[in-house]
Amino acid sequence: MKKDNVELICSISELSNLFKGKANIQGFLSKVTSTIAGHMNCDSCSVFILDDLTDELILEATEGLNKDFIGKLRLKSGEGLTGLAMKEEKSILEKDGLDNPQFRQIEGFGEEAYKSFLAVPILSGLSKIGVVVLEHRQKDFFNINDQLAIKAIASQLATTLENVKLLISIDEIKVTEQRIVIGNLHIKGIATDSGIACGKAFLMGDSHNTIFLNAEDIEYGRDLKDFEESLGNTVLQVEELQQLMEREHSDVASMIFGTHLLMLSDSSFSGEMLNLINTGDEPAQAVVTTVNKYISIFKESNNPRLQEKVQDIKDLGHRLLRNLSHKVYEEGDYSQQIVVARELLPSELIKITAQDAEGLVLFGGGATAHITILAKSLGVPIIFTDDRRIFSITENTEMIVDANQGHLFINPDKGTKRKYERHSASASISEEEISRIKETTATEDGVSVKLLANINLLSDLKNAWLFKAQGVGLYRSEFPFIIRNNFPSEEEQFQIYRKLINDSPGDEITLRTLDIGGDKILSYMKDIEEENPFLGLRAIRFLLKNKNILITQLKAMLRAGAGKDLRIMFPLVSSLDDLLMAKVVVRQCLEELKRDKVEHNSTPRIGVMIELPSAVMVIEEICREADFVSIGTNDLVQYLIGVDRSNDHVAWLYTAKHPAVLRALKAIVDGALKTKCDVSICGNIAGDSKLVKVLIGMGLRKFSMNPVKIPIIQQAIESIDTEKAVQMTEELLKLGTVSEVEDYFRKN
Ligand code: PEP
Ligand code: MG
């Protein structure tokens, strides 16, 4: 019988209008499949809709195949010809589907009788909606015109089906509420070189989880006395946690558990629980009711600082309940847990690591994002992914985070678990390896190279000593500002810098002035809202605009550096003018300290971070005016290539193995050597053993890095012959494409 494609397109356009009314989803989809099957005179027509959460195609309607499979048949992306059409976003036309090795026979579905196969993806802009599949008993039944007609229908239906898809997903949430259990799922994430963690999922702060529930099916104390005891124990525990933080992270953790303590001492919070108990509620119920009430007050507040406290209130609720259960908890609240979150504030990161979280999975971000830098300092493996399936897992699902390679395993199978158990047993650095680290480093041919530490938190100094850093090449002074609730005073800053200077190994200490803006946002400065924060009021620009903050910081640094070799460095300098303006402020501070007879360092060395292309272009001018320069490749790569360092959608473009980056590095080192300016490198690539040879070849002799990287870099340097390194650099600098550079590194 003749196929009538034009008539079919007309019928479908009528149909899609019909759905604008109140058509029911199943009825609508079944009408679509029967209309297409009828007009095309084919034996079967099926519509699959993509479930974004699981990335699976679900059969939603069929004419001609077993209808019992509706809603149950799920195909993974790339699975069978239908899955392939979705994955590759292209139509598949087969004279006989069975001839294609990708064809997948599904027992009982009824396809065995059919031969001709046509699958067409339904796409709406960048969204994948689903696939429409046609089949016929006769071989070679469909032709290219049919394919074009179904493509036209698919695009005609796309918008309507996008709405259908939305309704289906809302329905699924309503019906199931609980999440799906995914077996042995591997998700590729962004590697951050921060270690490996195994644990159970803890879903933080997503929409399913903003209500606090008493999930544990255990016995709780039942009377007022039990509640009062639980309250007392909770206060003691939180105070202890706060004291621990003050000891370990005095620089950043000032009153980090402040909200917890404030709430506990607020009589309306505990008082409300008491009232509920007195009017007949069980203590556990009273805790749940009150915590939920406060969560909704905080969430609905216009004040973002209060909104941020929702997790604190939930933590407190958990702690009160646990104490009420009289269960003995020796470990922290997040022990053996992997925290899965859309995003995390630096202060939350500190809190969850204080409570023993094993690892972190965040939605979006990058290897050089500042939350990663902080997580590394805190020793927590962190991985980023833009795969939404992480939000569909149930709490307590087993997970492995391999942040070194960028793998995330959900409900891993036994083999994967064994592999990672073996790995974690051999991961930590042995005493013997530590004892092999030398105090100084030199290349094979005896050229000496200085290895320094990047310090983010004062607690990093432990590793700086352990791994024998020869000084501090970069102190990122912003973390105390980011994590605390307000600007630290000059005195508070002085105490932090003094401790850093006194406790650092080596004689060289470089303090960087505040680098906020970009992805380092201060929650207490919400009046600055920018469309493009990385191109905005960041670092030196912010400080030159807010001179009081710069003056306070500089005075604290100058005071702390009294009697030492103090180096002060300015980040994100875009011109010689920036440096000259900053030096005027340094001079002003020196004069004021002298006038006020305050002990200080009167001859600090002033340096510049080279991390903007504009600074590279005027490198000689900057070097003539600066006492030293340090190359910040984390930013230099982002600004040279125009790729946001914390955006995982473009992470594949973010690479130092780019001819432009290599040439810029060479230009900086040449400019510094020509003007006899001290030059070092402190971006992440300083700790990349694959790049160290080319950096030596360019003439760099000073590397500052996460101190844990020192042993591997020292080893790499010891096997470098500088002459050969120069040769390698010359060869590399001639290459014009990223792939040639990558190839070169693979082979050498
Ligand atoms: C850099 O940009 O390379 C750098 C070291 O600074 P930060 O990562 O703090 O921006
Ligand atoms: Mg930088």
mmCIF file with all atom_site columns, N, CA, C and O in Angstrom, residues 433-442 448-453 463-471 504-507 701 703 710-711 713-715 717-718:
data_model
loop_
_atom_site.group_PDB
_atom_site.id
_atom_site.type_symbol
_atom_site.label_atom_id
_atom_site.label_alt_id
_atom_site.label_comp_id
_atom_site.label_asym_id
_atom_site.label_entity_id
_atom_site.label_seq_id
_atom_site.pdbx_PDB_ins_code
_atom_site.Cartn_x
_atom_site.Cartn_y
_atom_site.Cartn_z
_atom_site.occupancy
_atom_site.B_iso_or_equiv
_atom_site.pdbx_formal_charge
_atom_site.auth_seq_id
_atom_site.auth_comp_id
_atom_site.auth_asym_id
_atom_site.auth_atom_id
_atom_site.pdbx_PDB_model_num
ATOM 1   N N  . GLU A 1 433 ? 60.245 6.312  51.762 1.00 0.00 ? 433 GLU A N  1
ATOM 2   C CA . GLU A 1 433 ? 60.219 7.259  50.641 1.00 0.00 ? 433 GLU A CA 1
ATOM 3   C C  . GLU A 1 433 ? 60.499 8.674  51.140 1.00 0.00 ? 433 GLU A C  1
ATOM 4   O O  . GLU A 1 433 ? 61.216 9.441  50.505 1.00 0.00 ? 433 GLU A O  1
ATOM 5   N N  . ILE A 1 434 ? 59.936 8.986  52.304 1.00 0.00 ? 434 ILE A N  1
ATOM 6   C CA . ILE A 1 434 ? 60.153 10.333 52.852 1.00 0.00 ? 434 ILE A CA 1
ATOM 7   C C  . ILE A 1 434 ? 61.627 10.517 53.198 1.00 0.00 ? 434 ILE A C  1
ATOM 8   O O  . ILE A 1 434 ? 62.224 11.558 52.926 1.00 0.00 ? 434 ILE A O  1
ATOM 9   N N  . SER A 1 435 ? 62.216 9.470  53.747 1.00 0.00 ? 435 SER A N  1
ATOM 10  C CA . SER A 1 435 ? 63.623 9.621  54.153 1.00 0.00 ? 435 SER A CA 1
ATOM 11  C C  . SER A 1 435 ? 64.542 9.790  52.929 1.00 0.00 ? 435 SER A C  1
ATOM 12  O O  . SER A 1 435 ? 65.660 10.279 53.057 1.00 0.00 ? 435 SER A O  1
ATOM 13  N N  . ARG A 1 436 ? 64.055 9.379  51.761 1.00 0.00 ? 436 ARG A N  1
ATOM 14  C CA . ARG A 1 436 ? 64.894 9.525  50.558 1.00 0.00 ? 436 ARG A CA 1
ATOM 15  C C  . ARG A 1 436 ? 64.871 10.952 49.978 1.00 0.00 ? 436 ARG A C  1
ATOM 16  O O  . ARG A 1 436 ? 65.665 11.289 49.113 1.00 0.00 ? 436 ARG A O  1
ATOM 17  N N  . ILE A 1 437 ? 63.930 11.782 50.452 1.00 0.00 ? 437 ILE A N  1
ATOM 18  C CA . ILE A 1 437 ? 63.849 13.150 49.905 1.00 0.00 ? 437 ILE A CA 1
ATOM 19  C C  . ILE A 1 437 ? 65.081 13.945 50.349 1.00 0.00 ? 437 ILE A C  1
ATOM 20  O O  . ILE A 1 437 ? 65.451 13.911 51.525 1.00 0.00 ? 437 ILE A O  1
ATOM 21  N N  . LYS A 1 438 ? 65.695 14.631 49.398 1.00 0.00 ? 438 LYS A N  1
ATOM 22  C CA . LYS A 1 438 ? 66.908 15.390 49.756 1.00 0.00 ? 438 LYS A CA 1
ATOM 23  C C  . LYS A 1 438 ? 66.557 16.825 50.145 1.00 0.00 ? 438 LYS A C  1
ATOM 24  O O  . LYS A 1 438 ? 65.519 17.340 49.751 1.00 0.00 ? 438 LYS A O  1
ATOM 25  N N  . GLU A 1 439 ? 67.477 17.441 50.878 1.00 0.00 ? 439 GLU A N  1
ATOM 26  C CA . GLU A 1 439 ? 67.259 18.825 51.325 1.00 0.00 ? 439 GLU A CA 1
ATOM 27  C C  . GLU A 1 439 ? 67.321 19.791 50.141 1.00 0.00 ? 439 GLU A C  1
ATOM 28  O O  . GLU A 1 439 ? 66.677 20.826 50.126 1.00 0.00 ? 439 GLU A O  1
ATOM 29  N N  . THR A 1 440 ? 68.184 19.442 49.161 1.00 0.00 ? 440 THR A N  1
ATOM 30  C CA . THR A 1 440 ? 68.326 20.305 47.984 1.00 0.00 ? 440 THR A CA 1
ATOM 31  C C  . THR A 1 440 ? 68.171 19.454 46.727 1.00 0.00 ? 440 THR A C  1
ATOM 32  O O  . THR A 1 440 ? 68.297 18.234 46.777 1.00 0.00 ? 440 THR A O  1
ATOM 33  N N  . THR A 1 441 ? 67.904 20.141 45.616 1.00 0.00 ? 441 THR A N  1
ATOM 34  C CA . THR A 1 441 ? 67.635 19.410 44.376 1.00 0.00 ? 441 THR A CA 1
ATOM 35  C C  . THR A 1 441 ? 68.555 19.913 43.267 1.00 0.00 ? 441 THR A C  1
ATOM 36  O O  . THR A 1 441 ? 68.805 21.124 43.174 1.00 0.00 ? 441 THR A O  1
ATOM 37  N N  . ALA A 1 442 ? 69.012 18.983 42.442 1.00 0.00 ? 442 ALA A N  1
ATOM 38  C CA . ALA A 1 442 ? 69.840 19.386 41.297 1.00 0.00 ? 442 ALA A CA 1
ATOM 39  C C  . ALA A 1 442 ? 69.566 18.458 40.122 1.00 0.00 ? 442 ALA A C  1
ATOM 40  O O  . ALA A 1 442 ? 69.145 17.318 40.297 1.00 0.00 ? 442 ALA A O  1
ATOM 41  N N  . SER A 1 448 ? 71.464 23.499 40.074 1.00 0.00 ? 448 SER A N  1
ATOM 42  C CA . SER A 1 448 ? 70.575 23.416 41.243 1.00 0.00 ? 448 SER A CA 1
ATOM 43  C C  . SER A 1 448 ? 69.229 24.096 40.988 1.00 0.00 ? 448 SER A C  1
ATOM 44  O O  . SER A 1 448 ? 69.112 25.101 40.286 1.00 0.00 ? 448 SER A O  1
ATOM 45  N N  . VAL A 1 449 ? 68.191 23.476 41.554 1.00 0.00 ? 449 VAL A N  1
ATOM 46  C CA . VAL A 1 449 ? 66.803 23.925 41.358 1.00 0.00 ? 449 VAL A CA 1
ATOM 47  C C  . VAL A 1 449 ? 66.164 24.030 42.733 1.00 0.00 ? 449 VAL A C  1
ATOM 48  O O  . VAL A 1 449 ? 66.323 23.138 43.565 1.00 0.00 ? 449 VAL A O  1
ATOM 49  N N  . LYS A 1 450 ? 65.447 25.117 42.975 1.00 0.00 ? 450 LYS A N  1
ATOM 50  C CA . LYS A 1 450 ? 64.841 25.309 44.291 1.00 0.00 ? 450 LYS A CA 1
ATOM 51  C C  . LYS A 1 450 ? 63.382 24.843 44.270 1.00 0.00 ? 450 LYS A C  1
ATOM 52  O O  . LYS A 1 450 ? 62.624 25.239 43.361 1.00 0.00 ? 450 LYS A O  1
ATOM 53  N N  . LEU A 1 451 ? 63.012 24.010 45.225 1.00 0.00 ? 451 LEU A N  1
ATOM 54  C CA . LEU A 1 451 ? 61.629 23.531 45.301 1.00 0.00 ? 451 LEU A CA 1
ATOM 55  C C  . LEU A 1 451 ? 60.942 24.120 46.539 1.00 0.00 ? 451 LEU A C  1
ATOM 56  O O  . LEU A 1 451 ? 61.388 23.922 47.669 1.00 0.00 ? 451 LEU A O  1
ATOM 57  N N  . LEU A 1 452 ? 59.893 24.866 46.294 1.00 0.00 ? 452 LEU A N  1
ATOM 58  C CA . LEU A 1 452 ? 59.203 25.582 47.368 1.00 0.00 ? 452 LEU A CA 1
ATOM 59  C C  . LEU A 1 452 ? 57.777 25.064 47.515 1.00 0.00 ? 452 LEU A C  1
ATOM 60  O O  . LEU A 1 452 ? 57.275 24.341 46.641 1.00 0.00 ? 452 LEU A O  1
ATOM 61  N N  . ALA A 1 453 ? 57.135 25.487 48.614 1.00 0.00 ? 453 ALA A N  1
ATOM 62  C CA . ALA A 1 453 ? 55.769 24.999 48.864 1.00 0.00 ? 453 ALA A CA 1
ATOM 63  C C  . ALA A 1 453 ? 54.740 26.086 48.599 1.00 0.00 ? 453 ALA A C  1
ATOM 64  O O  . ALA A 1 453 ? 54.977 27.261 48.899 1.00 0.00 ? 453 ALA A O  1
ATOM 65  N N  . ASN A 1 463 ? 53.183 19.491 55.850 1.00 0.00 ? 463 ASN A N  1
ATOM 66  C CA . ASN A 1 463 ? 53.693 18.822 54.648 1.00 0.00 ? 463 ASN A CA 1
ATOM 67  C C  . ASN A 1 463 ? 54.893 19.547 54.064 1.00 0.00 ? 463 ASN A C  1
ATOM 68  O O  . ASN A 1 463 ? 55.770 18.925 53.483 1.00 0.00 ? 463 ASN A O  1
ATOM 69  N N  . ALA A 1 464 ? 54.918 20.871 54.208 1.00 0.00 ? 464 ALA A N  1
ATOM 70  C CA . ALA A 1 464 ? 56.066 21.623 53.682 1.00 0.00 ? 464 ALA A CA 1
ATOM 71  C C  . ALA A 1 464 ? 57.345 21.136 54.373 1.00 0.00 ? 464 ALA A C  1
ATOM 72  O O  . ALA A 1 464 ? 58.382 20.935 53.739 1.00 0.00 ? 464 ALA A O  1
ATOM 73  N N  . TRP A 1 465 ? 57.256 20.893 55.678 1.00 0.00 ? 465 TRP A N  1
ATOM 74  C CA . TRP A 1 465 ? 58.415 20.382 56.424 1.00 0.00 ? 465 TRP A CA 1
ATOM 75  C C  . TRP A 1 465 ? 58.701 18.934 56.055 1.00 0.00 ? 465 TRP A C  1
ATOM 76  O O  . TRP A 1 465 ? 59.834 18.557 55.787 1.00 0.00 ? 465 TRP A O  1
ATOM 77  N N  . LEU A 1 466 ? 57.604 18.137 56.053 1.00 0.00 ? 466 LEU A N  1
ATOM 78  C CA . LEU A 1 466 ? 57.745 16.702 55.794 1.00 0.00 ? 466 LEU A CA 1
ATOM 79  C C  . LEU A 1 466 ? 58.433 16.444 54.453 1.00 0.00 ? 466 LEU A C  1
ATOM 80  O O  . LEU A 1 466 ? 59.305 15.589 54.329 1.00 0.00 ? 466 LEU A O  1
ATOM 81  N N  . PHE A 1 467 ? 58.050 17.238 53.446 1.00 0.00 ? 467 PHE A N  1
ATOM 82  C CA . PHE A 1 467 ? 58.594 16.998 52.107 1.00 0.00 ? 467 PHE A CA 1
ATOM 83  C C  . PHE A 1 467 ? 59.788 17.907 51.783 1.00 0.00 ? 467 PHE A C  1
ATOM 84  O O  . PHE A 1 467 ? 60.191 18.038 50.640 1.00 0.00 ? 467 PHE A O  1
ATOM 85  N N  . LYS A 1 468 ? 60.306 18.526 52.817 1.00 0.00 ? 468 LYS A N  1
ATOM 86  C CA . LYS A 1 468 ? 61.559 19.302 52.738 1.00 0.00 ? 468 LYS A CA 1
ATOM 87  C C  . LYS A 1 468 ? 61.507 20.445 51.722 1.00 0.00 ? 468 LYS A C  1
ATOM 88  O O  . LYS A 1 468 ? 62.415 20.610 50.888 1.00 0.00 ? 468 LYS A O  1
ATOM 89  N N  . ALA A 1 469 ? 60.443 21.228 51.779 1.00 0.00 ? 469 ALA A N  1
ATOM 90  C CA . ALA A 1 469 ? 60.369 22.422 50.927 1.00 0.00 ? 469 ALA A CA 1
ATOM 91  C C  . ALA A 1 469 ? 61.461 23.391 51.370 1.00 0.00 ? 469 ALA A C  1
ATOM 92  O O  . ALA A 1 469 ? 61.795 23.457 52.549 1.00 0.00 ? 469 ALA A O  1
ATOM 93  N N  . GLN A 1 470 ? 62.012 24.136 50.402 1.00 0.00 ? 470 GLN A N  1
ATOM 94  C CA . GLN A 1 470 ? 63.089 25.077 50.748 1.00 0.00 ? 470 GLN A CA 1
ATOM 95  C C  . GLN A 1 470 ? 62.552 26.469 51.040 1.00 0.00 ? 470 GLN A C  1
ATOM 96  O O  . GLN A 1 470 ? 63.299 27.438 51.054 1.00 0.00 ? 470 GLN A O  1
ATOM 97  N N  . GLY A 1 471 ? 61.263 26.569 51.238 1.00 0.00 ? 471 GLY A N  1
ATOM 98  C CA . GLY A 1 471 ? 60.647 27.858 51.542 1.00 0.00 ? 471 GLY A CA 1
ATOM 99  C C  . GLY A 1 471 ? 59.211 27.851 51.054 1.00 0.00 ? 471 GLY A C  1
ATOM 100 O O  . GLY A 1 471 ? 58.693 26.810 50.628 1.00 0.00 ? 471 GLY A O  1
ATOM 101 N N  . SER A 1 504 ? 57.575 28.468 58.919 1.00 0.00 ? 504 SER A N  1
ATOM 102 C CA . SER A 1 504 ? 57.888 27.972 57.572 1.00 0.00 ? 504 SER A CA 1
ATOM 103 C C  . SER A 1 504 ? 59.284 27.386 57.505 1.00 0.00 ? 504 SER A C  1
ATOM 104 O O  . SER A 1 504 ? 60.199 27.889 58.161 1.00 0.00 ? 504 SER A O  1
ATOM 105 N N  . PRO A 1 505 ? 59.476 26.373 56.657 1.00 0.00 ? 505 PRO A N  1
ATOM 106 C CA . PRO A 1 505 ? 60.844 25.893 56.431 1.00 0.00 ? 505 PRO A CA 1
ATOM 107 C C  . PRO A 1 505 ? 61.555 26.869 55.486 1.00 0.00 ? 505 PRO A C  1
ATOM 108 O O  . PRO A 1 505 ? 60.899 27.642 54.794 1.00 0.00 ? 505 PRO A O  1
ATOM 109 N N  . GLY A 1 506 ? 62.858 26.832 55.469 1.00 0.00 ? 506 GLY A N  1
ATOM 110 C CA . GLY A 1 506 ? 63.629 27.645 54.511 1.00 0.00 ? 506 GLY A CA 1
ATOM 111 C C  . GLY A 1 506 ? 63.620 29.117 54.851 1.00 0.00 ? 506 GLY A C  1
ATOM 112 O O  . GLY A 1 506 ? 63.063 29.542 55.865 1.00 0.00 ? 506 GLY A O  1
ATOM 113 N N  . ASP A 1 507 ? 64.246 29.891 53.978 1.00 0.00 ? 507 ASP A N  1
ATOM 114 C CA . ASP A 1 507 ? 64.390 31.313 54.300 1.00 0.00 ? 507 ASP A CA 1
ATOM 115 C C  . ASP A 1 507 ? 63.543 32.197 53.396 1.00 0.00 ? 507 ASP A C  1
ATOM 116 O O  . ASP A 1 507 ? 63.442 33.396 53.601 1.00 0.00 ? 507 ASP A O  1
ATOM 117 N N  . ARG A 1 701 ? 64.333 27.829 37.339 1.00 0.00 ? 701 ARG A N  1
ATOM 118 C CA . ARG A 1 701 ? 65.123 27.143 38.366 1.00 0.00 ? 701 ARG A CA 1
ATOM 119 C C  . ARG A 1 701 ? 64.430 27.187 39.725 1.00 0.00 ? 701 ARG A C  1
ATOM 120 O O  . ARG A 1 701 ? 65.011 26.830 40.740 1.00 0.00 ? 701 ARG A O  1
ATOM 121 N N  . PHE A 1 703 ? 60.639 26.342 41.556 1.00 0.00 ? 703 PHE A N  1
ATOM 122 C CA . PHE A 1 703 ? 59.302 25.789 41.377 1.00 0.00 ? 703 PHE A CA 1
ATOM 123 C C  . PHE A 1 703 ? 58.583 25.794 42.721 1.00 0.00 ? 703 PHE A C  1
ATOM 124 O O  . PHE A 1 703 ? 59.120 25.296 43.708 1.00 0.00 ? 703 PHE A O  1
ATOM 125 N N  . ILE A 1 710 ? 56.564 17.455 45.915 1.00 0.00 ? 710 ILE A N  1
ATOM 126 C CA . ILE A 1 710 ? 58.023 17.662 45.904 1.00 0.00 ? 710 ILE A CA 1
ATOM 127 C C  . ILE A 1 710 ? 58.803 16.370 45.593 1.00 0.00 ? 710 ILE A C  1
ATOM 128 O O  . ILE A 1 710 ? 59.678 16.378 44.725 1.00 0.00 ? 710 ILE A O  1
ATOM 129 N N  . PRO A 1 711 ? 58.489 15.227 46.241 1.00 0.00 ? 711 PRO A N  1
ATOM 130 C CA . PRO A 1 711 ? 59.306 14.033 45.959 1.00 0.00 ? 711 PRO A CA 1
ATOM 131 C C  . PRO A 1 711 ? 59.313 13.656 44.479 1.00 0.00 ? 711 PRO A C  1
ATOM 132 O O  . PRO A 1 711 ? 60.383 13.397 43.908 1.00 0.00 ? 711 PRO A O  1
ATOM 133 N N  . ILE A 1 713 ? 58.702 15.521 41.854 1.00 0.00 ? 713 ILE A N  1
ATOM 134 C CA . ILE A 1 713 ? 59.364 16.531 41.024 1.00 0.00 ? 713 ILE A CA 1
ATOM 135 C C  . ILE A 1 713 ? 60.879 16.470 41.237 1.00 0.00 ? 713 ILE A C  1
ATOM 136 O O  . ILE A 1 713 ? 61.661 16.572 40.294 1.00 0.00 ? 713 ILE A O  1
ATOM 137 N N  . GLN A 1 714 ? 61.261 16.248 42.477 1.00 0.00 ? 714 GLN A N  1
ATOM 138 C CA . GLN A 1 714 ? 62.703 16.135 42.745 1.00 0.00 ? 714 GLN A CA 1
ATOM 139 C C  . GLN A 1 714 ? 63.299 14.977 41.948 1.00 0.00 ? 714 GLN A C  1
ATOM 140 O O  . GLN A 1 714 ? 64.333 15.107 41.297 1.00 0.00 ? 714 GLN A O  1
ATOM 141 N N  . GLN A 1 715 ? 62.585 13.847 41.993 1.00 0.00 ? 715 GLN A N  1
ATOM 142 C CA . GLN A 1 715 ? 63.056 12.673 41.255 1.00 0.00 ? 715 GLN A CA 1
ATOM 143 C C  . GLN A 1 715 ? 63.166 12.968 39.758 1.00 0.00 ? 715 GLN A C  1
ATOM 144 O O  . GLN A 1 715 ? 64.156 12.637 39.112 1.00 0.00 ? 715 GLN A O  1
ATOM 145 N N  . ILE A 1 717 ? 63.547 15.858 38.282 1.00 0.00 ? 717 ILE A N  1
ATOM 146 C CA . ILE A 1 717 ? 64.625 16.817 37.992 1.00 0.00 ? 717 ILE A CA 1
ATOM 147 C C  . ILE A 1 717 ? 65.984 16.125 38.009 1.00 0.00 ? 717 ILE A C  1
ATOM 148 O O  . ILE A 1 717 ? 66.853 16.392 37.177 1.00 0.00 ? 717 ILE A O  1
ATOM 149 N N  . GLU A 1 718 ? 66.147 15.190 38.950 1.00 0.00 ? 718 GLU A N  1
ATOM 150 C CA . GLU A 1 718 ? 67.450 14.522 39.073 1.00 0.00 ? 718 GLU A CA 1
ATOM 151 C C  . GLU A 1 718 ? 67.825 13.720 37.823 1.00 0.00 ? 718 GLU A C  1
ATOM 152 O O  . GLU A 1 718 ? 68.986 13.393 37.622 1.00 0.00 ? 718 GLU A O  1
#
